[in-house]
Amino acid sequence: MTNPILSMNQATIKYADLTTALRVCSEAGYQSIGLWREPVEEVGLDTAVKMVKDSGLRVSTMCRGGFFTMEEGPARRASIDDNRKLIEETAAFDCHVLVLVVGGLPEGSKDLTGARLRIGEALAELEKDALDAGVTLAIEPLHPMYCTDRACVSTLGQALDIAAPFNPKAVGVTVDTFHIFWDPQVQESIARAGREGRIATYQVCDWKTPLEADPLLSRHYMGEGVIDFKPLTEAVWNTGWRGDIECELFNQKIWDTDPAVVAKKVSDAFDKEVAPYWPL
């Protein structure tokens, strides 16, 4: 039986459309799913909401918003408007977490400091929208190798510093083992996130070297790599946070595998590597 706190992030079964993803998760005994906007948009929001409701699954997170680092202009206005739309779509599923990949360096820029400042400025514009919708904007720090193209926030501490001026109900953080396991301050940062009420979601997968030719596709089943899930999971547990734990895998071989097989392997890996440190 699939652990009731394990959620299947839809990216793990990327090639499954929404109908298939919901069916696979339900048949495998999952109780929640992390949705991505593209499969939702393929069927339309109203239809997707009905499909999820009929499936009996809860939605742990919506992925993904963000990309706030461009300078003021039409592209930035479009990004802010798009995130407002995503906040509304997240709330439509009775989901309370919108994961943010904040963006890297704008084209032609080397100004990381300025890029990071513009993240906070965007969040200031979106805070009220998030509060009104009951949605937490969950800043996801990404591993430093993604600093320039995807997320110029690389540590949990950086994410917490950016979130600090805002209501914790509006702006929180994503704790993703793949991205933060290497950080010497990760234990202190998780504890701080707990004290400040900022943990919005906990995501798990493993790091294995050598990396794939495309580093984006280097996420592995828990237990296949070098991440020690015990101290990270215990640290999150000790904060008092009690949400669904998502498995999010970007890996071409996994994407090419039958989604039902992936669902079983994720569940087995979770039971072995994560669940022992998360008392039910």
Short mmCIF file of C-alpha atoms in Angstrom, two decimals:
data_model
loop_
_atom_site.label_atom_id
_atom_site.label_comp_id
_atom_site.label_asym_id
_atom_site.label_seq_id
_atom_site.Cartn_x
_atom_site.Cartn_y
_atom_site.Cartn_z
CA MET A 1 0.00 0.00 0.00
CA THR A 2 1.31 3.43 -0.92
CA ASN A 3 2.20 5.60 2.05
CA PRO A 4 -0.63 8.12 2.57
CA ILE A 5 1.75 11.09 2.82
CA LEU A 6 3.56 10.31 -0.46
CA SER A 7 2.55 12.51 -3.39
CA MET A 8 3.46 11.86 -7.00
CA ASN A 9 4.71 15.03 -8.63
CA GLN A 10 3.40 14.89 -12.17
CA ALA A 11 6.83 15.68 -13.63
CA THR A 12 7.91 12.19 -12.57
CA ILE A 13 5.55 10.69 -15.15
CA LYS A 14 5.97 13.54 -17.60
CA TYR A 15 4.57 11.80 -20.68
CA ALA A 16 1.31 10.82 -18.98
CA ASP A 17 -1.58 13.15 -19.75
CA LEU A 18 -3.79 14.24 -16.87
CA THR A 19 -6.26 11.40 -17.34
CA THR A 20 -3.48 8.82 -17.26
CA ALA A 21 -1.64 10.45 -14.36
CA LEU A 22 -4.76 10.50 -12.19
CA ARG A 23 -5.61 6.92 -13.05
CA VAL A 24 -2.09 5.63 -12.42
CA CYS A 25 -1.82 7.38 -9.08
CA SER A 26 -5.26 6.22 -7.94
CA GLU A 27 -4.63 2.62 -8.97
CA ALA A 28 -1.25 2.65 -7.20
CA GLY A 29 -2.88 3.83 -3.98
CA TYR A 30 -1.60 7.38 -3.90
CA GLN A 31 -3.77 9.92 -2.12
CA SER A 32 -2.26 13.08 -3.62
CA ILE A 33 -0.61 14.42 -6.74
CA GLY A 34 1.49 17.48 -7.54
CA LEU A 35 0.13 19.03 -10.73
CA TRP A 36 1.95 20.84 -13.52
CA ARG A 37 0.19 23.59 -15.39
CA GLU A 38 0.75 22.25 -18.93
CA PRO A 39 -1.35 19.07 -18.56
CA VAL A 40 -4.03 21.16 -16.84
CA GLU A 41 -4.06 23.65 -19.70
CA GLU A 42 -4.37 20.82 -22.24
CA VAL A 43 -7.85 19.97 -20.94
CA GLY A 44 -8.82 23.38 -19.53
CA LEU A 45 -9.02 24.45 -15.91
CA ASP A 46 -12.68 23.65 -15.25
CA THR A 47 -12.37 20.18 -16.76
CA ALA A 48 -9.13 19.52 -14.87
CA VAL A 49 -10.68 20.54 -11.56
CA LYS A 50 -13.58 18.15 -12.14
CA MET A 51 -11.22 15.34 -13.16
CA VAL A 52 -9.15 15.73 -10.02
CA LYS A 53 -12.24 15.91 -7.82
CA ASP A 54 -13.66 12.77 -9.42
CA SER A 55 -10.33 10.97 -8.89
CA GLY A 56 -10.48 11.50 -5.13
CA LEU A 57 -6.89 12.72 -5.08
CA ARG A 58 -5.84 15.88 -3.28
CA VAL A 59 -3.42 18.29 -4.96
CA SER A 60 -0.24 18.80 -2.93
CA THR A 61 1.30 21.53 -5.10
CA MET A 62 0.98 23.31 -8.41
CA CYS A 63 4.09 23.73 -10.57
CA ARG A 64 5.32 26.12 -11.52
CA GLY A 65 5.25 29.88 -11.21
CA GLY A 66 8.07 32.36 -10.93
CA PHE A 67 10.58 33.71 -13.46
CA PHE A 68 10.75 37.18 -11.96
CA THR A 69 14.29 38.32 -12.71
CA MET A 70 13.88 40.30 -15.92
CA GLU A 71 14.04 44.09 -15.76
CA GLU A 72 10.88 46.19 -15.91
CA GLY A 73 9.10 46.03 -19.25
CA PRO A 74 6.46 44.04 -21.12
CA ALA A 75 8.04 40.65 -20.37
CA ARG A 76 8.09 41.34 -16.64
CA ARG A 77 4.49 42.60 -16.66
CA ALA A 78 3.45 39.43 -18.51
CA SER A 79 5.26 37.30 -15.93
CA ILE A 80 3.55 39.02 -13.01
CA ASP A 81 0.15 38.66 -14.69
CA ASP A 82 0.84 35.00 -15.44
CA ASN A 83 1.65 34.33 -11.80
CA ARG A 84 -1.59 36.00 -10.73
CA LYS A 85 -3.41 33.61 -13.06
CA LEU A 86 -1.50 30.66 -11.62
CA ILE A 87 -2.42 31.65 -8.08
CA GLU A 88 -6.09 31.55 -9.06
CA GLU A 89 -5.64 28.19 -10.82
CA THR A 90 -3.88 26.73 -7.79
CA ALA A 91 -6.71 27.79 -5.51
CA ALA A 92 -9.26 26.27 -7.90
CA PHE A 93 -7.92 22.82 -6.98
CA ASP A 94 -8.18 23.61 -3.27
CA CYS A 95 -4.39 23.49 -3.34
CA HIS A 96 -2.43 25.86 -1.12
CA VAL A 97 1.08 25.73 -2.60
CA LEU A 98 2.38 27.25 -5.85
CA VAL A 99 6.02 26.30 -6.38
CA LEU A 100 8.20 29.11 -7.74
CA VAL A 101 11.28 28.71 -9.91
CA VAL A 102 12.39 32.29 -9.63
CA GLY A 103 14.51 32.70 -12.77
CA GLY A 104 18.16 33.18 -13.60
CA LEU A 105 20.10 35.99 -15.21
CA PRO A 106 18.26 37.98 -17.87
CA GLU A 107 19.82 37.66 -21.30
CA GLY A 108 22.98 39.76 -21.55
CA SER A 109 23.15 40.43 -17.80
CA LYS A 110 25.78 39.50 -15.22
CA ASP A 111 24.01 41.23 -12.34
CA LEU A 112 22.97 38.47 -9.92
CA THR A 113 22.35 40.97 -7.13
CA GLY A 114 19.88 42.90 -9.25
CA ALA A 115 18.16 39.71 -10.38
CA ARG A 116 17.65 38.64 -6.77
CA LEU A 117 16.29 42.05 -5.80
CA ARG A 118 13.69 41.85 -8.54
CA ILE A 119 12.39 38.57 -7.07
CA GLY A 120 11.46 40.37 -3.87
CA GLU A 121 9.88 43.19 -5.84
CA ALA A 122 7.69 40.71 -7.72
CA LEU A 123 6.64 38.98 -4.52
CA ALA A 124 5.62 42.35 -3.08
CA GLU A 125 3.21 42.73 -6.00
CA LEU A 126 1.82 39.22 -5.54
CA GLU A 127 1.57 38.96 -1.76
CA LYS A 128 -2.02 40.21 -1.50
CA ASP A 129 -3.16 37.97 -4.36
CA ALA A 130 -1.66 34.96 -2.60
CA LEU A 131 -3.22 35.86 0.75
CA ASP A 132 -6.62 36.45 -0.80
CA ALA A 133 -6.48 33.06 -2.53
CA GLY A 134 -5.08 31.14 0.42
CA VAL A 135 -2.04 30.11 -1.63
CA THR A 136 1.57 30.09 -0.45
CA LEU A 137 4.20 31.07 -3.02
CA ALA A 138 6.94 28.52 -2.35
CA ILE A 139 10.37 29.79 -3.42
CA GLU A 140 12.42 26.82 -4.57
CA PRO A 141 16.19 27.17 -4.22
CA LEU A 142 17.87 25.25 -7.01
CA HIS A 143 21.33 23.72 -7.00
CA PRO A 144 23.98 26.34 -7.93
CA MET A 145 24.56 24.74 -11.34
CA TYR A 146 21.18 26.21 -12.32
CA CYS A 147 21.97 29.65 -10.93
CA THR A 148 22.24 31.56 -14.19
CA ASP A 149 19.51 29.97 -16.29
CA ARG A 150 16.75 28.83 -13.91
CA ALA A 151 17.07 30.09 -10.34
CA CYS A 152 19.53 32.59 -8.93
CA VAL A 153 18.45 31.47 -5.46
CA SER A 154 20.71 28.54 -4.60
CA THR A 155 20.32 27.91 -0.87
CA LEU A 156 17.48 27.59 1.57
CA GLY A 157 18.99 30.46 3.53
CA GLN A 158 18.82 32.74 0.49
CA ALA A 159 15.20 31.75 -0.10
CA LEU A 160 14.33 32.50 3.53
CA ASP A 161 16.03 35.90 3.36
CA ILE A 162 13.95 36.81 0.30
CA ALA A 163 10.78 35.53 1.95
CA ALA A 164 11.43 37.30 5.27
CA PRO A 165 9.58 40.60 4.55
CA PHE A 166 6.36 38.81 3.63
CA ASN A 167 3.56 37.08 5.48
CA PRO A 168 4.50 33.37 5.85
CA LYS A 169 1.02 32.46 4.62
CA ALA A 170 1.83 34.21 1.34
CA VAL A 171 5.52 33.41 0.79
CA GLY A 172 7.27 30.24 1.89
CA VAL A 173 9.97 27.87 0.66
CA THR A 174 10.31 24.53 -1.05
CA VAL A 175 12.67 22.05 0.60
CA ASP A 176 13.92 19.77 -2.19
CA THR A 177 16.59 17.25 -1.28
CA PHE A 178 18.20 17.25 -4.74
CA HIS A 179 18.89 20.96 -4.58
CA ILE A 180 19.89 21.52 -0.96
CA PHE A 181 21.52 18.34 0.40
CA TRP A 182 25.05 19.67 -0.27
CA ASP A 183 24.64 22.90 1.72
CA PRO A 184 26.72 22.95 4.94
CA GLN A 185 24.04 25.14 6.56
CA VAL A 186 21.08 23.04 5.45
CA GLN A 187 20.18 21.75 8.92
CA GLU A 188 20.19 25.24 10.40
CA SER A 189 18.20 26.56 7.44
CA ILE A 190 15.51 23.87 7.75
CA ALA A 191 15.19 24.64 11.46
CA ARG A 192 14.91 28.35 10.68
CA ALA A 193 12.28 27.66 8.02
CA GLY A 194 10.30 25.79 10.65
CA ARG A 195 10.59 28.56 13.24
CA GLU A 196 9.45 31.13 10.68
CA GLY A 197 6.59 28.96 9.40
CA ARG A 198 7.96 29.01 5.86
CA ILE A 199 8.01 25.34 4.81
CA ALA A 200 5.39 24.94 2.10
CA THR A 201 6.43 21.59 0.61
CA TYR A 202 9.05 18.89 1.04
CA GLN A 203 10.22 17.17 -2.16
CA VAL A 204 12.48 14.14 -2.38
CA CYS A 205 14.69 12.53 -4.98
CA ASP A 206 18.32 11.46 -5.18
CA TRP A 207 21.59 12.84 -6.57
CA LYS A 208 23.87 10.49 -8.49
CA THR A 209 27.11 11.16 -10.32
CA PRO A 210 28.20 11.36 -13.03
CA LEU A 211 25.40 13.70 -14.02
CA GLU A 212 23.46 13.14 -17.21
CA ALA A 213 24.50 15.02 -20.35
CA ASP A 214 21.60 17.35 -19.58
CA PRO A 215 22.03 18.13 -15.86
CA LEU A 216 18.34 18.97 -15.62
CA LEU A 217 17.55 15.28 -16.14
CA SER A 218 19.80 13.96 -13.37
CA ARG A 219 17.25 13.26 -10.63
CA HIS A 220 17.01 9.65 -9.45
CA TYR A 221 14.86 7.37 -7.33
CA MET A 222 15.63 7.68 -3.63
CA GLY A 223 18.35 5.21 -2.71
CA GLU A 224 20.07 5.21 -6.09
CA GLY A 225 22.46 8.05 -5.25
CA VAL A 226 24.37 9.70 -2.44
CA ILE A 227 21.76 11.69 -0.50
CA ASP A 228 21.28 10.70 3.13
CA PHE A 229 17.53 11.17 3.61
CA LYS A 230 17.58 10.46 7.34
CA PRO A 231 18.94 13.79 8.64
CA LEU A 232 17.04 15.87 6.09
CA THR A 233 13.72 14.14 6.71
CA GLU A 234 14.15 14.20 10.48
CA ALA A 235 15.00 17.89 10.31
CA VAL A 236 11.78 18.65 8.42
CA TRP A 237 9.78 16.45 10.80
CA ASN A 238 11.25 18.23 13.79
CA THR A 239 9.94 21.58 12.55
CA GLY A 240 6.39 20.34 13.03
CA TRP A 241 5.50 20.62 9.34
CA ARG A 242 3.08 17.85 8.34
CA GLY A 243 2.26 18.11 4.65
CA ASP A 244 2.41 15.65 1.78
CA ILE A 245 5.92 14.69 0.69
CA GLU A 246 6.37 14.81 -3.08
CA CYS A 247 8.67 12.77 -5.26
CA GLU A 248 9.74 14.83 -8.26
CA LEU A 249 11.99 13.16 -10.83
CA PHE A 250 13.40 14.63 -14.01
CA ASN A 251 15.06 11.71 -15.76
CA GLN A 252 14.68 10.57 -19.35
CA LYS A 253 14.89 6.86 -18.55
CA ILE A 254 12.18 7.23 -15.95
CA TRP A 255 10.02 9.25 -18.33
CA ASP A 256 10.37 6.45 -20.91
CA THR A 257 9.17 3.85 -18.37
CA ASP A 258 5.55 2.73 -17.98
CA PRO A 259 4.03 5.23 -15.48
CA ALA A 260 2.53 2.38 -13.42
CA VAL A 261 5.99 0.88 -13.00
CA VAL A 262 7.36 4.29 -11.98
CA ALA A 263 4.59 4.75 -9.43
CA LYS A 264 5.46 1.42 -7.79
CA LYS A 265 9.21 2.12 -7.78
CA VAL A 266 8.68 5.57 -6.24
CA SER A 267 6.50 4.07 -3.53
CA ASP A 268 9.02 1.32 -2.75
CA ALA A 269 11.91 3.79 -2.65
CA PHE A 270 9.97 6.13 -0.38
CA ASP A 271 9.12 3.33 2.03
CA LYS A 272 12.79 2.37 2.29
CA GLU A 273 14.58 5.71 2.24
CA VAL A 274 12.18 8.35 3.64
CA ALA A 275 9.23 6.86 5.50
CA PRO A 276 11.30 5.33 8.36
CA TYR A 277 12.17 8.85 9.46
CA TRP A 278 8.62 10.22 9.27
CA PRO A 279 6.52 8.77 12.10
CA LEU A 280 2.84 8.32 11.28
#
